[in-house]
Coordinates of C-alpha atoms in Angstrom, one line a residue:
Chain F
M1 CA 0.0 0.0 0.0
S2 CA 1.5 3.3 -1.0
P3 CA 1.4 6.3 1.5
F4 CA -1.9 8.1 1.3
W5 CA -0.5 11.3 -0.3
K6 CA 0.5 9.3 -3.3
R7 CA -2.8 7.4 -3.6
E8 CA -5.4 8.2 -6.2
K9 CA -8.9 8.6 -5.0
K10 CA -10.8 5.4 -5.3
S11 CA -14.2 4.0 -4.3
D12 CA -14.7 2.2 -0.9
A13 CA -14.8 -1.2 -2.4
E14 CA -11.6 -0.6 -4.4
N15 CA -9.9 0.9 -1.3
I16 CA -10.7 -2.1 0.9
A17 CA -9.8 -4.6 -1.8
E18 CA -6.5 -2.9 -2.3
M19 CA -5.8 -2.8 1.4
Q20 CA -6.6 -6.5 1.8
T21 CA -4.6 -7.5 -1.2
A22 CA -1.7 -5.3 -0.3
S23 CA -1.1 -6.8 3.1
P24 CA 2.1 -8.8 3.0
P25 CA 2.1 -12.5 3.7
A26 CA 2.9 -13.4 7.3
A27 CA 6.2 -15.0 6.3
E28 CA 7.5 -11.9 4.5
A29 CA 6.5 -9.6 7.4
K30 CA 9.2 -11.3 9.5
T31 CA 7.2 -11.5 12.7
D32 CA 8.2 -13.7 15.5
A33 CA 4.9 -15.5 15.5
A34 CA 4.6 -18.5 13.3
P35 CA 2.4 -18.0 10.2
P36 CA -1.2 -19.2 10.7
E37 CA -2.1 -22.5 9.3
I38 CA -4.4 -22.4 6.3
T39 CA -7.3 -24.7 7.0
V40 CA -10.0 -23.2 4.8
K41 CA -10.5 -24.3 1.2
P42 CA -9.9 -21.8 -1.6
A43 CA -13.7 -21.5 -2.4
E44 CA -14.5 -20.8 1.3
A45 CA -11.6 -18.4 1.5
E46 CA -12.9 -16.5 -1.5
A47 CA -16.3 -16.2 0.0
E48 CA -14.8 -15.0 3.3
V49 CA -12.7 -12.4 1.5
K50 CA -15.9 -11.1 -0.2
E51 CA -17.7 -11.0 3.2
M52 CA -14.8 -9.1 4.7
A53 CA -14.8 -6.6 1.9
A54 CA -18.5 -6.0 2.6
A55 CA -18.0 -5.5 6.3
K56 CA -15.8 -2.5 7.2
P57 CA -13.4 -2.8 10.1
K58 CA -15.0 -1.6 13.3
V59 CA -13.1 1.3 14.9
L60 CA -13.5 3.4 18.0
T61 CA -11.6 6.4 19.2
A62 CA -11.7 7.0 22.9
V63 CA -10.5 10.1 24.7
M64 CA -8.9 9.8 28.2
S65 CA -7.0 12.7 29.9
G66 CA -5.8 14.9 27.1
C67 CA -6.6 17.9 25.0
T68 CA -8.1 16.0 21.9
G69 CA -5.5 17.7 19.8
C70 CA -4.6 14.3 18.3
L71 CA -8.2 13.9 17.2
I72 CA -8.0 17.3 15.6
S73 CA -4.8 16.0 14.0
L74 CA -6.7 13.1 12.6
T75 CA -9.3 15.4 11.1
D76 CA -6.5 17.5 9.6
N77 CA -6.1 14.9 6.9
Y78 CA -8.3 17.2 4.9
D79 CA -8.4 15.7 1.4
I80 CA -8.5 12.1 2.4
L81 CA -10.4 12.4 5.7
L82 CA -13.7 11.4 4.1
D83 CA -12.1 8.5 2.3
L84 CA -10.5 7.5 5.6
L85 CA -13.7 7.6 7.5
D86 CA -15.4 5.8 4.7
A87 CA -12.9 2.9 4.9
I88 CA -13.9 2.2 8.5
D89 CA -17.0 1.5 10.5
Y90 CA -16.8 4.3 13.1
R91 CA -18.5 2.9 16.2
Y92 CA -17.6 5.1 19.1
E93 CA -16.4 8.7 19.3
T94 CA -17.6 11.4 21.7
T95 CA -16.4 14.4 19.8
L96 CA -16.7 13.7 16.1
A97 CA -19.8 11.5 16.6
D98 CA -22.2 11.8 19.4
V99 CA -21.9 8.3 20.9
R100 CA -21.7 8.1 24.7
Q101 CA -21.5 4.4 25.5
I102 CA -18.4 2.3 24.6
P103 CA -19.9 -0.5 22.6
D104 CA -19.9 -4.0 24.0
D105 CA -19.1 -5.8 20.7
Q106 CA -15.6 -6.7 19.5
M107 CA -13.7 -3.8 17.8
D108 CA -11.0 -4.3 15.2
I109 CA -9.1 -1.1 15.9
A110 CA -9.3 0.9 19.1
I111 CA -7.6 4.3 19.0
V112 CA -7.0 5.8 22.4
H113 CA -5.8 9.4 23.0
G114 CA -5.0 11.0 26.3
S115 CA -3.3 9.4 29.3
I116 CA -5.1 7.4 32.0
C117 CA -5.8 9.1 35.3
L118 CA -5.5 6.4 37.9
Q119 CA -7.9 8.1 40.3
D120 CA -10.6 8.3 37.6
K121 CA -12.5 5.1 37.9
R122 CA -14.3 5.6 34.6
Q123 CA -11.1 5.9 32.7
V124 CA -9.5 2.8 34.3
D125 CA -12.7 0.8 33.7
D126 CA -13.0 2.1 30.1
I127 CA -9.4 1.3 29.1
R128 CA -9.7 -2.2 30.5
K129 CA -12.9 -2.8 28.6
I130 CA -11.5 -1.3 25.4
R131 CA -8.5 -3.5 25.6
Q132 CA -10.6 -6.6 26.2
N133 CA -12.9 -5.8 23.3
S134 CA -10.4 -4.9 20.6
T135 CA -7.9 -6.6 18.3
F136 CA -5.5 -3.7 17.9
L137 CA -5.1 -1.0 20.4
V138 CA -3.4 2.2 19.1
A139 CA -2.1 4.8 21.5
M140 CA -2.5 7.9 19.5
G141 CA -0.3 10.9 20.5
G142 CA 2.1 11.7 23.3
C143 CA -0.3 11.5 26.2
A144 CA -1.6 8.0 25.4
G145 CA 1.8 6.8 24.3
S146 CA 4.2 8.3 26.9
G147 CA 2.1 10.5 29.2
C148 CA 3.4 13.7 27.5
V149 CA 2.6 16.9 29.3
T150 CA 0.1 15.3 31.7
R151 CA 3.2 13.6 33.3
F152 CA 3.9 16.9 35.0
S153 CA 0.6 16.7 37.0
V154 CA 1.0 16.4 40.8
G155 CA -2.6 16.8 41.7
G156 CA -4.2 19.4 44.0
Q157 CA -5.9 21.3 41.2
S158 CA -9.6 22.3 41.2
A159 CA -12.1 20.9 40.7
T160 CA -10.6 17.4 41.2
P161 CA -7.6 17.8 43.5
S162 CA -7.3 14.0 44.0
H163 CA -6.6 13.4 40.3
E164 CA -2.8 13.4 40.4
S165 CA -1.5 10.3 38.6
F166 CA -1.6 10.4 34.8
V167 CA 0.1 7.5 33.2
P168 CA 0.6 6.2 29.6
V169 CA -2.0 3.6 28.4
A170 CA 0.8 1.0 28.3
N171 CA 1.1 1.2 32.1
L172 CA -2.3 -0.4 32.5
V173 CA -3.0 -2.5 29.4
K174 CA -1.0 -3.8 26.5
V175 CA -0.6 -1.2 23.7
D176 CA -0.1 -2.7 20.2
F177 CA 1.1 0.4 18.5
A178 CA 2.0 3.9 19.7
L179 CA 2.2 7.1 17.8
P180 CA 4.4 9.6 19.6
G181 CA 4.2 13.4 19.1
C182 CA 2.2 16.3 20.4
P183 CA 0.1 16.2 18.4
T184 CA 1.1 13.3 16.3
G185 CA 1.2 14.0 12.6
P186 CA -2.1 13.7 10.6
E187 CA -0.4 11.6 7.9
V188 CA 1.0 9.1 10.3
I189 CA -2.4 8.6 11.9
A190 CA -4.0 8.0 8.5
N191 CA -1.1 5.6 7.5
T192 CA -1.5 3.7 10.7
I193 CA -5.3 3.3 10.5
L194 CA -5.0 2.1 6.9
A195 CA -2.1 -0.2 7.8
A196 CA -4.1 -1.6 10.7
V197 CA -7.1 -2.1 8.4
G198 CA -5.0 -3.9 5.9
A199 CA -3.0 -5.9 8.6
D200 CA 0.2 -4.3 7.1
L201 CA 2.6 -5.5 9.7
E202 CA 5.6 -4.2 7.9
Y203 CA 4.5 -0.6 8.6
L204 CA 3.1 -1.3 12.0
K205 CA 5.9 -3.3 13.5
P206 CA 8.2 -0.5 14.7
L207 CA 5.3 1.3 16.2
A208 CA 5.0 -1.6 18.7
E209 CA 8.2 -0.5 20.4
L210 CA 7.3 3.1 21.0
A211 CA 4.9 2.9 23.9
G212 CA 6.0 3.9 27.4
F213 CA 7.9 6.6 29.1
A214 CA 9.6 9.1 26.7
C215 CA 11.6 12.2 27.1
G216 CA 14.1 14.4 25.2
C217 CA 16.8 12.7 27.3
D218 CA 16.1 9.6 25.2
L219 CA 18.3 11.3 22.7
L220 CA 21.2 11.3 25.2
T221 CA 20.6 7.8 26.6
K222 CA 19.4 5.8 23.6
I223 CA 21.0 7.6 20.6
I224 CA 24.1 9.5 21.6
G225 CA 24.7 7.2 24.5
N226 CA 24.8 4.3 22.2
G227 CA 27.0 5.9 19.6
L228 CA 24.3 6.2 17.0
C229 CA 23.8 10.0 16.5
I230 CA 24.7 11.4 13.1
G231 CA 23.8 15.0 13.8
C232 CA 21.1 15.3 11.1
G233 CA 18.8 17.6 13.1
T234 CA 15.6 15.6 12.6
C235 CA 15.0 15.5 16.3
A236 CA 15.1 19.2 16.6
M237 CA 12.8 19.5 13.6
A238 CA 10.3 17.1 15.2
C239 CA 10.1 18.8 18.6
P240 CA 6.8 20.6 19.0
T241 CA 8.1 23.0 21.7
R242 CA 11.5 23.8 20.1
A243 CA 13.1 22.4 23.2
I244 CA 16.0 21.0 21.1
D245 CA 18.9 23.2 19.8
M246 CA 21.5 21.8 17.5
A247 CA 25.0 23.0 18.3
Y248 CA 28.1 21.6 16.7
G249 CA 26.0 18.7 15.2
R250 CA 24.5 17.4 18.4
P251 CA 21.0 18.0 20.0
H252 CA 20.9 19.9 23.3
V253 CA 17.6 19.4 25.1
N254 CA 16.2 22.2 27.2
Q255 CA 14.5 20.2 29.9
E256 CA 12.4 23.2 30.9
L257 CA 10.7 23.0 27.5
C258 CA 10.5 19.3 27.0
I259 CA 7.0 17.9 27.3
K260 CA 8.0 14.2 27.1
C261 CA 6.0 13.5 23.9
G262 CA 8.5 11.2 22.4
A263 CA 8.5 12.7 18.9
C264 CA 12.3 13.4 18.8
Y265 CA 13.3 9.8 19.5
A266 CA 10.6 8.3 17.3
Q267 CA 11.6 10.6 14.4
C268 CA 15.3 10.0 14.8
P269 CA 16.6 7.9 11.8
R270 CA 18.6 5.8 14.2
S271 CA 15.8 4.8 16.6
F272 CA 14.1 2.4 14.1
E273 CA 15.1 2.0 10.5
P274 CA 12.5 1.4 7.8
T275 CA 14.0 -0.9 5.2
F276 CA 15.3 0.5 1.9
E277 CA 12.8 -1.6 0.0
M278 CA 10.0 -0.1 2.0
I279 CA 11.2 3.5 1.3
E280 CA 11.8 2.8 -2.3
K281 CA 8.4 1.2 -2.8
R282 CA 6.2 3.5 -0.6
V283 CA 7.9 6.9 -0.8
M284 CA 10.2 7.1 -3.8
G285 CA 8.0 5.1 -6.2
V286 CA 10.9 3.0 -7.6
E287 CA 10.5 -0.7 -8.1
Chain Z
M1 CA 23.0 -4.0 -4.8
V2 CA 25.3 -1.7 -3.0
L3 CA 24.6 1.4 -5.2
G4 CA 20.8 1.2 -4.6
K5 CA 18.3 1.6 -7.5
Y6 CA 19.2 4.0 -10.2
S7 CA 18.0 4.5 -13.8
D8 CA 21.3 5.7 -15.2
I9 CA 24.9 6.5 -14.2
M10 CA 27.2 8.9 -15.9
T11 CA 30.0 11.4 -15.5
V12 CA 28.9 15.0 -15.7
K13 CA 30.1 18.5 -15.2
T14 CA 28.3 21.9 -15.3
T15 CA 28.8 24.2 -18.2
D16 CA 28.3 27.3 -16.0
K17 CA 31.6 29.1 -15.5
T18 CA 30.7 30.7 -12.2
L19 CA 29.6 27.4 -10.7
Q20 CA 32.8 25.7 -11.9
K21 CA 34.7 28.3 -9.9
Y22 CA 32.9 27.9 -6.6
S23 CA 31.8 24.3 -6.7
Q24 CA 33.6 21.2 -5.3
D25 CA 33.8 19.0 -8.4
G26 CA 31.3 19.0 -11.3
G27 CA 29.0 21.6 -9.7
I28 CA 26.1 19.2 -10.0
A29 CA 24.2 19.9 -6.8
S30 CA 24.3 23.6 -7.1
A31 CA 23.4 23.6 -10.9
L32 CA 20.5 21.2 -10.3
L33 CA 19.2 23.3 -7.4
I34 CA 19.3 26.4 -9.4
H35 CA 17.7 24.7 -12.4
A36 CA 15.0 23.3 -10.1
L37 CA 14.4 26.7 -8.6
E38 CA 14.2 28.4 -12.0
T39 CA 11.8 25.8 -13.5
G40 CA 9.5 25.8 -10.4
V41 CA 10.3 22.3 -9.3
I42 CA 11.2 23.7 -5.9
E43 CA 10.5 27.1 -4.2
G44 CA 13.6 27.0 -2.0
A45 CA 16.3 24.6 -0.9
I46 CA 17.9 23.8 2.4
V47 CA 21.6 24.1 2.1
A48 CA 24.7 24.3 4.4
M49 CA 25.5 28.0 4.5
P50 CA 28.9 29.2 5.7
T51 CA 28.8 31.3 8.9
D52 CA 31.2 33.7 10.6
E53 CA 32.9 30.7 12.2
P54 CA 35.0 29.3 9.3
W55 CA 34.0 25.8 8.2
N56 CA 31.1 25.6 10.7
P57 CA 28.1 26.0 8.3
E58 CA 24.5 26.3 9.4
P59 CA 21.3 25.1 7.8
Y60 CA 19.9 27.8 5.6
V61 CA 16.8 28.1 3.5
A62 CA 18.0 29.4 0.1
T63 CA 15.4 30.9 -2.2
T64 CA 17.6 32.6 -4.8
P65 CA 20.3 31.3 -7.2
E66 CA 22.8 33.7 -5.5
E67 CA 22.2 32.1 -2.1
I68 CA 22.7 28.6 -3.6
V69 CA 26.0 29.7 -5.2
A70 CA 27.1 31.1 -1.8
A71 CA 26.5 27.7 -0.2
A72 CA 28.4 25.8 -3.0
G73 CA 31.3 23.5 -2.2
T74 CA 31.6 20.5 0.2
K75 CA 32.0 21.1 3.9
Y76 CA 33.4 18.1 5.7
V77 CA 31.5 18.8 8.9
L78 CA 28.2 18.0 10.5
C79 CA 25.4 20.3 9.6
P80 CA 21.9 19.5 10.9
L81 CA 20.1 20.4 7.7
N82 CA 16.9 18.5 8.6
N83 CA 16.3 21.0 11.5
A84 CA 15.5 23.6 8.8
L85 CA 12.7 21.6 7.1
K86 CA 10.0 23.0 9.4
I87 CA 11.5 26.5 9.2
A88 CA 11.3 26.2 5.4
A89 CA 7.7 25.1 5.5
R90 CA 6.4 27.3 8.3
E91 CA 8.5 30.5 8.4
N92 CA 9.4 30.7 4.7
G93 CA 6.0 29.2 3.8
L94 CA 7.5 26.9 1.1
D95 CA 5.3 24.3 -0.4
K96 CA 8.0 22.7 -2.5
I97 CA 11.2 22.1 -0.6
G98 CA 14.5 20.9 -2.0
M99 CA 17.4 19.6 0.0
V100 CA 21.0 18.5 -0.5
G101 CA 22.5 15.9 1.8
M102 CA 24.3 12.7 2.4
H103 CA 22.6 9.4 3.0
C104 CA 21.9 10.1 6.7
L105 CA 20.0 13.3 5.9
T106 CA 18.0 12.0 2.9
Y107 CA 17.2 8.7 4.7
A108 CA 15.9 10.7 7.7
V109 CA 13.7 12.7 5.4
R110 CA 12.3 9.5 3.8
K111 CA 11.6 8.1 7.2
M112 CA 9.9 11.4 8.1
Q113 CA 7.7 11.0 5.0
L114 CA 6.8 7.5 5.9
Y115 CA 6.3 8.1 9.6
P116 CA 5.7 11.9 10.2
F117 CA 5.2 11.8 14.0
G118 CA 6.4 15.3 14.5
A119 CA 6.2 16.6 11.0
R120 CA 2.7 17.7 10.4
H121 CA 2.0 18.3 6.6
L122 CA 5.7 18.1 5.7
P123 CA 5.8 14.8 3.8
N124 CA 4.2 16.0 0.7
K125 CA 6.2 19.3 0.7
M126 CA 9.5 17.5 0.0
A127 CA 9.9 18.1 -3.7
L128 CA 13.5 17.3 -4.4
L129 CA 16.3 15.4 -2.5
I130 CA 19.8 15.6 -4.0
G131 CA 22.0 13.0 -2.5
I132 CA 25.8 13.4 -1.9
F133 CA 28.2 10.5 -1.8
C134 CA 29.7 10.2 1.7
T135 CA 32.0 7.8 3.4
E136 CA 32.1 9.5 6.8
N137 CA 31.7 12.8 8.5
F138 CA 33.4 14.8 11.2
S139 CA 32.3 17.1 14.1
Y140 CA 33.5 20.7 13.9
T141 CA 36.2 20.1 16.5
G142 CA 37.2 17.0 14.6
I143 CA 37.7 18.7 11.3
K144 CA 39.5 21.6 13.1
A145 CA 41.9 19.1 14.7
I146 CA 42.5 17.4 11.4
V147 CA 43.3 20.6 9.5
E148 CA 45.3 22.2 12.3
E149 CA 47.1 19.2 13.7
L150 CA 47.6 17.1 10.6
H151 CA 47.8 19.6 7.8
K152 CA 49.2 22.3 10.0
V153 CA 46.9 24.9 8.4
N154 CA 44.9 27.4 10.5
I155 CA 41.3 26.6 9.8
E156 CA 40.6 30.2 9.2
H157 CA 43.0 30.1 6.3
V158 CA 41.5 27.1 4.6
Q159 CA 40.2 27.9 1.1
K160 CA 39.1 24.4 0.0
M161 CA 39.0 20.9 1.4
D162 CA 38.8 17.8 -0.8
V163 CA 39.2 14.0 -0.5
S164 CA 40.7 12.3 -3.5
K165 CA 42.6 9.1 -4.1
G166 CA 43.1 8.3 -0.5
K167 CA 44.4 11.7 0.4
M168 CA 42.7 14.6 2.3
I169 CA 43.8 17.7 0.5
V170 CA 43.6 21.2 2.1
T171 CA 44.2 24.3 0.0
S172 CA 44.9 27.5 2.0
N173 CA 44.0 31.0 0.8
M174 CA 47.7 31.6 0.2
G175 CA 47.6 28.8 -2.5
E176 CA 49.5 26.3 -0.3
R177 CA 48.3 22.7 -0.9
V178 CA 48.8 20.1 1.9
E179 CA 48.0 16.4 1.5
V180 CA 47.4 13.9 4.3
P181 CA 46.4 10.3 4.0
V182 CA 42.7 9.8 4.8
K183 CA 43.7 7.0 7.1
L184 CA 45.1 9.5 9.6
T185 CA 41.8 11.2 9.9
H186 CA 39.9 8.1 11.0
N187 CA 40.5 8.9 14.7
Y188 CA 38.2 11.9 14.3
V189 CA 35.3 10.3 12.4
Q190 CA 31.9 10.6 14.2
P191 CA 31.1 7.3 15.8
G192 CA 27.5 7.1 14.3
C193 CA 29.0 6.9 10.8
Y194 CA 30.3 3.4 11.4
I195 CA 26.9 1.7 11.3
C196 CA 25.8 3.7 8.2
P197 CA 25.5 1.2 5.3
D198 CA 25.2 3.5 2.3
L199 CA 27.7 5.5 0.3
T200 CA 25.7 6.8 -2.6
A201 CA 22.6 8.2 -0.9
R202 CA 20.2 5.6 -2.3
T203 CA 17.1 7.2 -0.9
A204 CA 17.7 10.5 -2.8
D205 CA 15.9 11.5 -6.0
I206 CA 19.3 12.0 -7.7
S207 CA 22.7 11.2 -6.3
T208 CA 26.0 12.8 -7.1
G209 CA 29.6 12.7 -5.9
S210 CA 33.2 12.8 -7.1
I211 CA 33.9 9.0 -6.7
G212 CA 34.1 7.3 -10.1
S213 CA 34.8 10.4 -12.1
P214 CA 38.0 12.4 -13.0
D215 CA 38.9 15.7 -11.3
G216 CA 36.5 18.5 -12.2
W217 CA 33.7 16.0 -13.0
S218 CA 31.1 14.2 -10.9
T219 CA 29.3 10.9 -11.0
V220 CA 25.5 11.4 -11.3
M221 CA 22.8 8.8 -10.6
P222 CA 19.2 9.7 -11.2
R223 CA 17.0 7.5 -9.2
T224 CA 13.3 8.5 -9.0
K225 CA 11.1 10.0 -11.7
V226 CA 11.6 13.5 -10.1
G227 CA 15.4 13.1 -10.4
K228 CA 15.3 11.7 -13.9
D229 CA 13.0 14.4 -15.3
L230 CA 14.9 17.2 -13.6
F231 CA 18.3 16.0 -14.9
Q232 CA 17.0 15.3 -18.4
S233 CA 15.5 18.8 -18.7
A234 CA 18.8 20.3 -17.4
V235 CA 20.8 18.3 -20.0
D236 CA 18.3 19.4 -22.7
M237 CA 18.9 23.0 -21.8
G238 CA 22.7 22.5 -22.1
L239 CA 23.4 23.0 -18.4
F240 CA 25.5 19.9 -18.2
E241 CA 28.2 18.2 -20.2
T242 CA 27.8 14.4 -19.9
K243 CA 29.9 11.3 -20.8
P244 CA 29.5 7.7 -20.0
I245 CA 31.1 6.6 -16.7
D246 CA 34.5 4.9 -17.0
P247 CA 33.8 1.2 -16.3
G248 CA 37.4 0.6 -15.2
K249 CA 39.5 0.9 -12.2
T250 CA 39.1 4.6 -11.4
G251 CA 35.4 4.6 -12.4
M252 CA 32.6 2.2 -11.8
E253 CA 34.9 -0.4 -10.3
M254 CA 36.1 2.1 -7.6
L255 CA 32.6 3.3 -6.9
T256 CA 31.3 -0.2 -6.4
K257 CA 34.3 -1.2 -4.3
L258 CA 34.0 1.8 -1.9
A259 CA 30.3 1.3 -1.6
Q260 CA 30.8 -2.4 -0.8
N261 CA 33.4 -1.4 1.7
K262 CA 31.0 0.9 3.5
W263 CA 28.2 -1.7 3.4
D264 CA 30.6 -4.3 4.9
R265 CA 31.9 -1.9 7.5
S266 CA 28.3 -1.3 8.6
E267 CA 27.5 -5.0 8.8
K268 CA 30.7 -5.6 10.8
T269 CA 30.1 -2.8 13.2
R270 CA 26.5 -3.9 13.8
A271 CA 27.7 -7.4 14.5
E272 CA 30.4 -6.2 16.9
R273 CA 27.9 -3.9 18.7
A274 CA 25.4 -6.8 19.1
E275 CA 28.2 -8.9 20.5
I276 CA 29.0 -6.5 23.4
G277 CA 25.3 -6.0 24.0
L278 CA 24.8 -2.5 22.4
P279 CA 21.5 -2.0 20.8
N280 CA 21.3 -1.4 17.0
P281 CA 18.5 0.6 15.4
F282 CA 15.5 -1.8 15.2

């Protein structure tokens, strides 16, 4: 599947068919899990594919403790937003769609934004329910992924002084894929949703490693501290608060400005490396 | 394939007299940027612009041919060009951004296009990436130490630096020319370069560098449709003189050999790191 900004506009059926055919075979995706055994006969499989094409993947987006900026980022996909929403069956969303109850049936993709307040019983119950009822759980944005700016909370504020512990989703339940950044980029949200719809594990795999505590000091500990920095300045570019200055080819993080969103480390070309084949095929358009 | 995917490979130099004077070898990067700027392929380009501190360039968003000429020539020092991507898009308001950089910079841009976590609306603004051949790079203090300790030239007096045939050559503004074996500079290489697998910037739209071509010429490898079209239109307008690359020892053979060496060095370094328990990029 090519990135969305290279895709031509197509109908729903074509989109879904493309996503399903474009998903790489399990063996090629190099996952640790063994490829599933094929037990269905070709005719049955064909019928099943047709049925799946008819049924869109069920998606929910749930807000926890955050500013909903990442949801706005999702809607900032302008040109392809309607295509994106058309490709999924949007089941629960309190802001974009007025649905108040988290559905009880099984979801394919659950997108959570905002960190979890441990003292808010509703959020703790909700996130456990969402995890139980969904195949993929995506932590969208810094707050859900790493706690981001809510990490600085110490409680004592009105009107709920007892709300003091705001933690990443991964602290309570397993997060399949995290999207760092404050807010995380519209394009990466669209790419991730489409990849999850198409079970495109090649794209999703690195996102599995990005959940949990993050900070500008990751650059010191994980990149420079491991002899990996090449002074390209991508971290400083990615920083939403301009907390990173480049001097003599190395990042210098101003801890007063860092909001612990994790964008710098995730954007660093030396944190995870997409393969050359992936870049050639999906971005450069050379085969 | 150690050279990556490319549609063509040839030896090229610019026909522009001004660029020949200021550029490193064939003047390809500068000429291509100016051509792209004039034909509207890009609205501006991120280049390494000299600052008051000699040989410590800073990222700069160039929007005129004059600025591009001012930034011509190779600087063997780190310059965090990617930091200027957002500045180009937000402060300069550019919709079509060009960039010149080695593999690490172009690769980082490609990763950003694929996973734009902190790069809202930047992926589709990258209009042209010109890749530069690179074996390794130095920090500012590193290059200063090389020039002042090994070449015995004050860095403020350096007119031009060049690496050719296993020698690092420094020309001072008095016309003095000092050569030092590249081997001696290895102590100063930035550590992150050792795991880099790519010499020819395979993720760029079009790559160029001196390896494989005689003095005053550059090797050029168009890779994507953008790179191919831009180069073809520049050739059609007579901006470049081209000839086939020499397949022999100083041409294609040398380029492939050096690229293979860098690939092998990366594999070896990654294996060594894994052995002592250091994480590699995943």
